[in-house]
């Protein structure tokens, strides 16, 4: 009963090194915010955070009180502006 198992659940394949990103393809690889974006509420929460608070904690703190829309109808009204 000491047979070698030929089929296994996992097949390990050698991995090649990741490619370095170049400037031409960077927009396809990363999500970037436009430079001419208006400052929004989360930006202000990070900008005005205490020095002892991390960015992540400032955004979490703001998110706990953030209320964008009350109901679906409010979203529909705004959606009409973009259609």
Phi, psi and omega in degrees: 000008179268060177271150177280134180281123183269324179255127178241164180292320181245140173244120182269128182244143178292140181260138176271160182294143178292149180280146174284142180277140176254170186295329184291326184254011185294325180293341178273344186255335186232149173268121181236142175276142177298150181286336181260049180262144177287147181287126182254179187297322179291326176298318179292325178297321179287319182295323184261017182287152174295154183294338180274355182258139177280164177301314182300315181294322179296319179290322177296319179297315179292321181297330181292337179250358183287133178222100185282308184225146178276321184206179184294328182298322177298322179293318180298322179296315180291323180300324181297333179291334185258357182270000000 
